[in-house]
PDB file of C-alpha atoms in Angstrom:
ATOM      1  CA  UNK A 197     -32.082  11.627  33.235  1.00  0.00           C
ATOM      2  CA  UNK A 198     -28.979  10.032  35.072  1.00  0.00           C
ATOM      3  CA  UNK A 199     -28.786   7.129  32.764  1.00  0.00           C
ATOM      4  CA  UNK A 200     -25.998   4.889  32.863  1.00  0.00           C
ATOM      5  CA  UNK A 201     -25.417   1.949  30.728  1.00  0.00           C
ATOM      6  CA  UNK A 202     -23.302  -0.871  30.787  1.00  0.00           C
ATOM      7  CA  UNK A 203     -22.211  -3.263  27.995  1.00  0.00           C
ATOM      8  CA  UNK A 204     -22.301  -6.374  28.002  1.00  0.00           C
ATOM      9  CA  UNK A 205     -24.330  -7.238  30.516  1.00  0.00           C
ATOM     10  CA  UNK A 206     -23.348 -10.897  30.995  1.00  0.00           C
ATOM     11  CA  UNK A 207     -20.279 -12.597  29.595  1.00  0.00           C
ATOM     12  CA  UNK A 208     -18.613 -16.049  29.909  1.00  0.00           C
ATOM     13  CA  UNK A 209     -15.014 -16.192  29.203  1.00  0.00           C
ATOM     14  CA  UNK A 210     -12.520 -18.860  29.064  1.00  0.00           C
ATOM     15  CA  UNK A 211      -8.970 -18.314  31.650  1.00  0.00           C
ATOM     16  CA  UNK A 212      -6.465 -16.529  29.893  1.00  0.00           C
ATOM     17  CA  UNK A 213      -8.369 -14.339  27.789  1.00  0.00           C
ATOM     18  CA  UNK A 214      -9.129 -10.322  28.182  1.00  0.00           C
ATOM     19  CA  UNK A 215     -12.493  -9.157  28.380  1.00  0.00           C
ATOM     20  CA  UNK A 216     -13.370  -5.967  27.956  1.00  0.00           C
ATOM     21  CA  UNK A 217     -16.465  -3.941  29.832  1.00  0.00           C
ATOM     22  CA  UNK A 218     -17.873  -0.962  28.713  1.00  0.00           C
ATOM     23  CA  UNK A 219     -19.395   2.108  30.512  1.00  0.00           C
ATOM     24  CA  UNK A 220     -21.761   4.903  29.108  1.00  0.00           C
ATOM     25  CA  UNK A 221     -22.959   7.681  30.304  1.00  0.00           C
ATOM     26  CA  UNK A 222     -26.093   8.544  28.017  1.00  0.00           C
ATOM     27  CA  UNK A 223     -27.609  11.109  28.552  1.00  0.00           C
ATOM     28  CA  UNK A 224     -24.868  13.200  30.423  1.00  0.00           C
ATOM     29  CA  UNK A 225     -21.162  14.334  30.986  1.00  0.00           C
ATOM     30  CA  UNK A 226     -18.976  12.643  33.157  1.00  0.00           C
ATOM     31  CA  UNK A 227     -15.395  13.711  33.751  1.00  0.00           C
ATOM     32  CA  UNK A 228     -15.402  11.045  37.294  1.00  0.00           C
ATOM     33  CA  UNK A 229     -16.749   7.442  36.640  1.00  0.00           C
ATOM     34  CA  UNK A 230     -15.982   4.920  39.119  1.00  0.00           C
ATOM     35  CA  UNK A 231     -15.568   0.815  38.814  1.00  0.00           C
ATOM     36  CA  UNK A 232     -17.126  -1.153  41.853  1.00  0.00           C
ATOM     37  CA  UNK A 233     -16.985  -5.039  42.143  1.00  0.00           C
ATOM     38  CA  UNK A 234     -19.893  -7.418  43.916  1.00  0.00           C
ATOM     39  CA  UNK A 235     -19.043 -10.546  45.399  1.00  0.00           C
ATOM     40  CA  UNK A 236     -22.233 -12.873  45.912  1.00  0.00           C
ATOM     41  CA  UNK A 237     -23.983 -11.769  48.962  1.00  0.00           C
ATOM     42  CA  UNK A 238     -20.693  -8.842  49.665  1.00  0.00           C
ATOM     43  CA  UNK A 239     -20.698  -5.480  49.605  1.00  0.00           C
ATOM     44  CA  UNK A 240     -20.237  -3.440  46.333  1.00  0.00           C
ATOM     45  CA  UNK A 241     -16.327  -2.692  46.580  1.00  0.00           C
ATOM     46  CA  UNK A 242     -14.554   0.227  45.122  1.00  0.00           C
ATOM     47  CA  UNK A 243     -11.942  -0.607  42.656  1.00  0.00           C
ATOM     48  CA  UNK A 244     -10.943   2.395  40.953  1.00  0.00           C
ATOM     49  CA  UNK A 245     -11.709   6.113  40.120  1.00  0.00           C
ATOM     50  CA  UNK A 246     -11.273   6.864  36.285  1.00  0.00           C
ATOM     51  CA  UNK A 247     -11.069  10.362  35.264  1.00  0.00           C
ATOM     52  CA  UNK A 248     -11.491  11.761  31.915  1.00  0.00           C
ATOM     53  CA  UNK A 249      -8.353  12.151  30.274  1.00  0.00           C
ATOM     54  CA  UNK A 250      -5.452  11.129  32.972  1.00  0.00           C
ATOM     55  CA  UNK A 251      -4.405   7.648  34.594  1.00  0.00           C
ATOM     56  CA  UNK A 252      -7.256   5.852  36.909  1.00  0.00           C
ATOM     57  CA  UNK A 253      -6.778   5.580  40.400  1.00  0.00           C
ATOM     58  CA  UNK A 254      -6.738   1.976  41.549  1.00  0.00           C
ATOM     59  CA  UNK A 255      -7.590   1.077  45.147  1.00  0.00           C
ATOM     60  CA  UNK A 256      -5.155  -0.339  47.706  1.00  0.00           C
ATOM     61  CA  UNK A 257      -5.425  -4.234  46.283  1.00  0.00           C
ATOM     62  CA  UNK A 258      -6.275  -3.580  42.799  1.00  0.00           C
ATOM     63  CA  UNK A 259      -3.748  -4.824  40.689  1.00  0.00           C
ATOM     64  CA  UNK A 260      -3.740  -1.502  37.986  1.00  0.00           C
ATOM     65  CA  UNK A 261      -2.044  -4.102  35.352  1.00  0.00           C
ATOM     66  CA  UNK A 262      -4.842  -6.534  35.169  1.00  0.00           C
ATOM     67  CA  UNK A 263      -7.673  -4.059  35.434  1.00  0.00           C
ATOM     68  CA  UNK A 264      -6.913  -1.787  33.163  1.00  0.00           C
ATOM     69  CA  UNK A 265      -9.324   1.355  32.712  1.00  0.00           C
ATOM     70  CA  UNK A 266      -9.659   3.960  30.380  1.00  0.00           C
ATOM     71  CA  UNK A 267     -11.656   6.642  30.159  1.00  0.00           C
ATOM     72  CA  UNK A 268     -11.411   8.926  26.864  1.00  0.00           C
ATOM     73  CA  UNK A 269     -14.427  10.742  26.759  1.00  0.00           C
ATOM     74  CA  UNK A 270     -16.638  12.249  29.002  1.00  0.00           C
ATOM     75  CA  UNK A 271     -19.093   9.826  28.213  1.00  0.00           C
ATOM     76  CA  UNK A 272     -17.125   6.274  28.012  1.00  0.00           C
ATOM     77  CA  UNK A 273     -15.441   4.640  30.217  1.00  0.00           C
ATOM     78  CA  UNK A 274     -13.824   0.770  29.782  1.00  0.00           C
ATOM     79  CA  UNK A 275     -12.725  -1.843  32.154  1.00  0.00           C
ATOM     80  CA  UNK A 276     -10.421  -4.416  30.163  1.00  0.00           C
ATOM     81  CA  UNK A 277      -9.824  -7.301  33.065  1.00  0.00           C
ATOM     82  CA  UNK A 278      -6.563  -8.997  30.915  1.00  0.00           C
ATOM     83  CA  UNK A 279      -5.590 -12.362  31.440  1.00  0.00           C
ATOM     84  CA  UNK A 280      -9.344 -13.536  33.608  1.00  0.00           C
ATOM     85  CA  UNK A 281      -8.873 -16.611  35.908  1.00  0.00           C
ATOM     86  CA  UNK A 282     -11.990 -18.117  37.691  1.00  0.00           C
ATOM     87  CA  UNK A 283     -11.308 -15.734  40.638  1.00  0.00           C
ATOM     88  CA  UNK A 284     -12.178 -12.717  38.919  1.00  0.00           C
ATOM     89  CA  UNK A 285     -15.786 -14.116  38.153  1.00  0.00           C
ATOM     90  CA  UNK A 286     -17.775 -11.339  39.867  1.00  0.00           C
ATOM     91  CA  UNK A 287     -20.410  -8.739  39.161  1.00  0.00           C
ATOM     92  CA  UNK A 288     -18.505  -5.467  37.821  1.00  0.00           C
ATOM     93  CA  UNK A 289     -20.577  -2.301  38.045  1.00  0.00           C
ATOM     94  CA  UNK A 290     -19.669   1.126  36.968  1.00  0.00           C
ATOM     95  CA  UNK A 291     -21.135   4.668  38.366  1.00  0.00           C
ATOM     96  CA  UNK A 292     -20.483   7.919  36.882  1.00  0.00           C
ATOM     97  CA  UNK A 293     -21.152  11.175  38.208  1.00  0.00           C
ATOM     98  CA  UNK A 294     -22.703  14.158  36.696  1.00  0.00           C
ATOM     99  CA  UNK A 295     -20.342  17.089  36.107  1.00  0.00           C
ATOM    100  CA  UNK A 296     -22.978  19.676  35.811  1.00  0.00           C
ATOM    101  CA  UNK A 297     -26.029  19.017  37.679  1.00  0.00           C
ATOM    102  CA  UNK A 298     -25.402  16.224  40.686  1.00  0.00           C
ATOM    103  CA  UNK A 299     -23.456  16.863  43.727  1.00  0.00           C
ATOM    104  CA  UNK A 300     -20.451  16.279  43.906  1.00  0.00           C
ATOM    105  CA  UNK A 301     -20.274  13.314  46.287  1.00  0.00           C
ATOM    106  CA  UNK A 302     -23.705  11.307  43.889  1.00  0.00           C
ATOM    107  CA  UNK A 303     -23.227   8.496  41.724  1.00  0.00           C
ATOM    108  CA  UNK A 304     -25.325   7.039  39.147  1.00  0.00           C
ATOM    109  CA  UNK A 305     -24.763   3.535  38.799  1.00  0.00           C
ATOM    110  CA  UNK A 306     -24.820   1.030  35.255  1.00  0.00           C
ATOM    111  CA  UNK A 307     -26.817  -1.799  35.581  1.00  0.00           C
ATOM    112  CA  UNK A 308     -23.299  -4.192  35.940  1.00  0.00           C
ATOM    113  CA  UNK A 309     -21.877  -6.811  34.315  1.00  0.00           C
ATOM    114  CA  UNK A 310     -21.373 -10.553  35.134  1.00  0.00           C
ATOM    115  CA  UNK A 311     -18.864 -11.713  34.331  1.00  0.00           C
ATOM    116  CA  UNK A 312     -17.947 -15.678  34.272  1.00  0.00           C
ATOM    117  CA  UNK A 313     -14.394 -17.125  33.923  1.00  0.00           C
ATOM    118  CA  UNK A 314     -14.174 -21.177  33.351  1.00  0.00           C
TER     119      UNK A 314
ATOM    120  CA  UNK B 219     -11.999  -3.164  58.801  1.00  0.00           C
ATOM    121  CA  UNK B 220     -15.299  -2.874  57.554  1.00  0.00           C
ATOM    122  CA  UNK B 221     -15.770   1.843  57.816  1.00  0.00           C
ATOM    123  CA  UNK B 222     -19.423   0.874  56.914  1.00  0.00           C
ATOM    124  CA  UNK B 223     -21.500  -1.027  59.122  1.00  0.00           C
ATOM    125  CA  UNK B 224     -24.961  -2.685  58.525  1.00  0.00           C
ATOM    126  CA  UNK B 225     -25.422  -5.494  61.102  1.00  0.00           C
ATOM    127  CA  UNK B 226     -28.688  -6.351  60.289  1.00  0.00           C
ATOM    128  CA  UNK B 227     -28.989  -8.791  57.014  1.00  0.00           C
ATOM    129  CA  UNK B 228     -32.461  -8.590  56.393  1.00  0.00           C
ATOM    130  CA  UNK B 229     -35.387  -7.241  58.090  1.00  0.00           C
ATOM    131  CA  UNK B 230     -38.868  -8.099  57.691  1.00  0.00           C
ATOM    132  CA  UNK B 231     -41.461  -5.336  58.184  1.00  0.00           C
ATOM    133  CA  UNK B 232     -45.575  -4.940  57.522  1.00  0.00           C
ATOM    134  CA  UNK B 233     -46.539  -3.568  54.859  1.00  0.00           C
ATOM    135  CA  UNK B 234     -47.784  -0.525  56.181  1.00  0.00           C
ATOM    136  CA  UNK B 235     -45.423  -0.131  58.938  1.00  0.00           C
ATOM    137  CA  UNK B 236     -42.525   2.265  59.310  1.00  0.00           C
ATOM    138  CA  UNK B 237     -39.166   0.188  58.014  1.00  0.00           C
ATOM    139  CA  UNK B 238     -35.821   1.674  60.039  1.00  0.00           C
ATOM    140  CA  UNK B 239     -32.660   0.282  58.548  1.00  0.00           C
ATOM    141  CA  UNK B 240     -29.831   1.624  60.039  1.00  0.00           C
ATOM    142  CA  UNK B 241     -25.691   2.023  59.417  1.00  0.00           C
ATOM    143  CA  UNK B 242     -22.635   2.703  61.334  1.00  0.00           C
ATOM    144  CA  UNK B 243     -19.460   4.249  60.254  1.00  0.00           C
ATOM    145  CA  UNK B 244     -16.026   4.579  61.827  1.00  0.00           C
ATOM    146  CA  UNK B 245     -14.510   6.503  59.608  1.00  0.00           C
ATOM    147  CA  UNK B 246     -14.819  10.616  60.951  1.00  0.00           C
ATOM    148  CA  UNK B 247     -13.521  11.760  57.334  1.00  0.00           C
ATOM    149  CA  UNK B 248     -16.990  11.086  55.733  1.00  0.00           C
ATOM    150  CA  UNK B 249     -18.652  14.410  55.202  1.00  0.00           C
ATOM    151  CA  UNK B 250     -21.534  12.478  53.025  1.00  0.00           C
ATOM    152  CA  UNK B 251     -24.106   9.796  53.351  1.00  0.00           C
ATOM    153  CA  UNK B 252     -25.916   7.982  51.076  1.00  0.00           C
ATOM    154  CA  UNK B 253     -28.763   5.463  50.802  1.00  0.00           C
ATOM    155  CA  UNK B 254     -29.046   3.170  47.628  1.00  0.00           C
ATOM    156  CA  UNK B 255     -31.639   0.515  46.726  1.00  0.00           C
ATOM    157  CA  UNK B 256     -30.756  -2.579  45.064  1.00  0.00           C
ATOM    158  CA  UNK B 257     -32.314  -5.470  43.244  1.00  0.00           C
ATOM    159  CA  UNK B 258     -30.175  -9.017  42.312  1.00  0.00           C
ATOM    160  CA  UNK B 259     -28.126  -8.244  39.235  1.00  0.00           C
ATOM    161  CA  UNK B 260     -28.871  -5.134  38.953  1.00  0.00           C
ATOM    162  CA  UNK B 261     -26.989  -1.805  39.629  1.00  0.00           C
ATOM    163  CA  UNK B 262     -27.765   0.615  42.607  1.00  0.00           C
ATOM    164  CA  UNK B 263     -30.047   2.902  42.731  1.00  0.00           C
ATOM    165  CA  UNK B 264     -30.179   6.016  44.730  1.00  0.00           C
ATOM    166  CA  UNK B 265     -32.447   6.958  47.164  1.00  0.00           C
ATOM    167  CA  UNK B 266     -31.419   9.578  49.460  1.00  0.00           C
ATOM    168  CA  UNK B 267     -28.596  11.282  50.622  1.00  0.00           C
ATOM    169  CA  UNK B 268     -27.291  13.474  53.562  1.00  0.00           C
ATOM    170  CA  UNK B 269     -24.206  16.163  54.314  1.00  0.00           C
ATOM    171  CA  UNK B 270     -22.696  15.699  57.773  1.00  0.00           C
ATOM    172  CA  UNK B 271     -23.796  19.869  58.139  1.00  0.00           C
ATOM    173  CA  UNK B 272     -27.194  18.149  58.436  1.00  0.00           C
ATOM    174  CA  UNK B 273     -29.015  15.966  61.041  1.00  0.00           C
ATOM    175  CA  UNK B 274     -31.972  14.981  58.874  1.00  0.00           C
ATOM    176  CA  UNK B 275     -32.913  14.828  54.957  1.00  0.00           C
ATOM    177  CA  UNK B 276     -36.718  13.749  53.877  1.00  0.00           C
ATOM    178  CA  UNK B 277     -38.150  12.699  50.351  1.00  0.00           C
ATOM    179  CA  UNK B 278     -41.708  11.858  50.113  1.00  0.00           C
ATOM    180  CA  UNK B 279     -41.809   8.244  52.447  1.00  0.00           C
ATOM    181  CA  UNK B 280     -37.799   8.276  52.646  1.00  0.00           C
ATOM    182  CA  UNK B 281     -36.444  10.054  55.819  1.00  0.00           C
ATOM    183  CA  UNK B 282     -32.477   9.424  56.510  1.00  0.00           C
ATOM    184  CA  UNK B 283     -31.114  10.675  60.422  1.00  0.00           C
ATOM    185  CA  UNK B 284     -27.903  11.482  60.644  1.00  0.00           C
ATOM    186  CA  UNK B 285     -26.509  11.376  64.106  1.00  0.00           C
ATOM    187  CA  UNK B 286     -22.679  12.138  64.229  1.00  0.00           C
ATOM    188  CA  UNK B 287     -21.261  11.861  67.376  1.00  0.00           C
ATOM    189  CA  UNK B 288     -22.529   8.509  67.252  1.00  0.00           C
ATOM    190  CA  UNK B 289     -21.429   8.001  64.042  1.00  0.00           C
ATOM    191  CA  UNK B 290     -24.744   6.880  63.311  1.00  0.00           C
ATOM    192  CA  UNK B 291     -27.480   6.923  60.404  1.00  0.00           C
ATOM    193  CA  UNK B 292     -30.374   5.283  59.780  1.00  0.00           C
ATOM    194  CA  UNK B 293     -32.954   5.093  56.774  1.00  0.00           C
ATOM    195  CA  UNK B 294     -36.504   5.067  57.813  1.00  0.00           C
ATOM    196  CA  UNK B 295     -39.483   4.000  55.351  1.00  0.00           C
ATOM    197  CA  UNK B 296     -43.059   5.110  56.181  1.00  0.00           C
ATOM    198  CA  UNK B 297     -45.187   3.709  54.944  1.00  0.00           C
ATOM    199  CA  UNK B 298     -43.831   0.601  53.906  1.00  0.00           C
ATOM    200  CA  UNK B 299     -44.811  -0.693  50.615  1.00  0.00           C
ATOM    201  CA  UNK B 300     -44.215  -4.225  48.849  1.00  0.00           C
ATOM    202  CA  UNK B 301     -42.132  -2.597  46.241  1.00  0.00           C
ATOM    203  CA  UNK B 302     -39.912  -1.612  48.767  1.00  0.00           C
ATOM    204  CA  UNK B 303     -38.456  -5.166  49.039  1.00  0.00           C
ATOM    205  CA  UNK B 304     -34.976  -4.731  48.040  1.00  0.00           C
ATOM    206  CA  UNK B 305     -31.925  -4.765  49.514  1.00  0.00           C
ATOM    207  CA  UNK B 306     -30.823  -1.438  50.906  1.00  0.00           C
ATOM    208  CA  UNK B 307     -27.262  -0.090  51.033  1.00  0.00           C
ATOM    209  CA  UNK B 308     -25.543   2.475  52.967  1.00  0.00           C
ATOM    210  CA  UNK B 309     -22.220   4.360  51.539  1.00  0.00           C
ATOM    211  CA  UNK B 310     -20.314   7.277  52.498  1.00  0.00           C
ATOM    212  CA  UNK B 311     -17.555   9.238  51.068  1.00  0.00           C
ATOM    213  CA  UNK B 312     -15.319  12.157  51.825  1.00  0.00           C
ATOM    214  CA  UNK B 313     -14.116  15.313  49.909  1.00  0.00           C
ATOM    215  CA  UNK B 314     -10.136  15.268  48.965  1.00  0.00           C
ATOM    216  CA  UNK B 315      -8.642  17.053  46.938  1.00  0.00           C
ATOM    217  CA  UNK B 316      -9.595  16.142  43.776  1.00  0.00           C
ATOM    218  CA  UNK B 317     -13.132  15.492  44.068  1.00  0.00           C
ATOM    219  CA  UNK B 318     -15.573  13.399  45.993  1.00  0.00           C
ATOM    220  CA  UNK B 319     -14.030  10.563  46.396  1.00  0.00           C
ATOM    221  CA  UNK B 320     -15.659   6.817  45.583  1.00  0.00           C
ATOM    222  CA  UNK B 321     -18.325   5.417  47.412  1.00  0.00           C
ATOM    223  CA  UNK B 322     -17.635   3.096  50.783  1.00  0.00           C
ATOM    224  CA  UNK B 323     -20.728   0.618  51.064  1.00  0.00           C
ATOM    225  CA  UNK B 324     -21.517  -1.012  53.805  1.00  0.00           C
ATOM    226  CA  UNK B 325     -22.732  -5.521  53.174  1.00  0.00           C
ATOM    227  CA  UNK B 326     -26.665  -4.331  52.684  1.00  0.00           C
ATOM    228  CA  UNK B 327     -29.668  -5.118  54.902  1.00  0.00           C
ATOM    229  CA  UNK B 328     -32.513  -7.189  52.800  1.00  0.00           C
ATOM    230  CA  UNK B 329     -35.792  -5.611  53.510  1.00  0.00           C
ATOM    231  CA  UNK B 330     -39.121  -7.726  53.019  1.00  0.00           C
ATOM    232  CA  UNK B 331     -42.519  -5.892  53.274  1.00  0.00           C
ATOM    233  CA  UNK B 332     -44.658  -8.621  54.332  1.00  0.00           C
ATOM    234  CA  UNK B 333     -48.266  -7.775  53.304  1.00  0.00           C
TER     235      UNK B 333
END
């Protein structure tokens, strides 16, 4: 159980263009997900909290125009990063956390995506 | 300022042997610990977790010590197995009012079980 996927898994993407990243929750109900961001050899870093229904929360930094998230269903969640320049090239990963079941405070986490802006 | 602190990169340990990988906060509004295991291009996944109520949490070989006034925690791994070669990531969080908020990580120590 816990299963979280992520779609697509890798993606190259010229500057200037939007790219959209999905998140699923598969086999359970999520009303929080969360959207993280790896640097290569950094820590994952938070970027926003998406709740089911309202506007995401975006982290001090996080510009909430060029990562846009929306979350309208209890099982999807989508990053869109509009308008990609080589410095967003980074490993996105989302987590989602179990309304039911997990505690509140645990996280399941999608397998990320890389994405790759030339 | 880095509220999650794992000064140790990697660590090399015998297979075997008891692996302690440890983590430092700063932060006193994190009421919640929690230990994921990573591989390269891959999502987290979790291990083990631990209230602040608490002082110690054990699964099976995974045993996580929670010492707050020295805002403190460690992971400890016994015994040590090759497929425990990962890299290993502390996080915290708090409660506000909404929810649980999102996940602080700390940069990840790289364990090798050497066999």
């Amino acid at each position: 159980g816990a299963v979280v996927s992520q779609h697509p898994s890798w993606v190259i993407c010229k500057s200037g263009t939007s790219v959209k990243i999905e998140c699923r929750s598969l086999d359970f109900q999520a009303t929080t997900m969360f959207w993280y961001r790896q640097f290569p050899k950094q820590s994952l870093m938070l970027m926003a909290t998406s709740n089911e229904g309202s506007k995401a929360t975006y982290e001090q930094g996080v510009e909430k125009d060029k990562f846009l998230i929306n979350h309208a269903s209890l099982t999807l969640s989508t990053l869109t990063v509009t308008s990609a320049h080589p410095e967003d090239s980074s490993f996105y990963i989302c987590s989602a956390r179990d309304r039911l079941w997990a505690s509140v405070y645990e996280q399941y986490f999608g397998p990320g995506t890389r994405l790759t802006v030339t | 300022d880095q509220q999650v602190k794992q000064n140790s990169p990697s660590l090399s340990v015998q297979e075997g042997r008891i692996s302690i990988l440890n983590c430092d906060y700063t932060n006193s509004m994190f009421d919640y610990f929690l230990w994921y295991k990573k591989y390269p291009a891959e999502g987290p996944t979790f291990l083990i977790s631990i209230s602040s109520i608490k002082d110690k949490n054990e699964d099976g070989r995974f045993t996580v010590f929670l010492n707050k006034s020295a805002k403190h925690l460690s992971l400890h791994i016994v015994p040590s197995q090759p497929g425990d070669s990962a890299v290993y990531f502390c996080a915290a969080s708090s409660y506000s009012g909404g929810g649980a908020d999102g996940l602080t990580f700390g940069k990840g120590t790289h364990l090798i079980i050497q066999p």
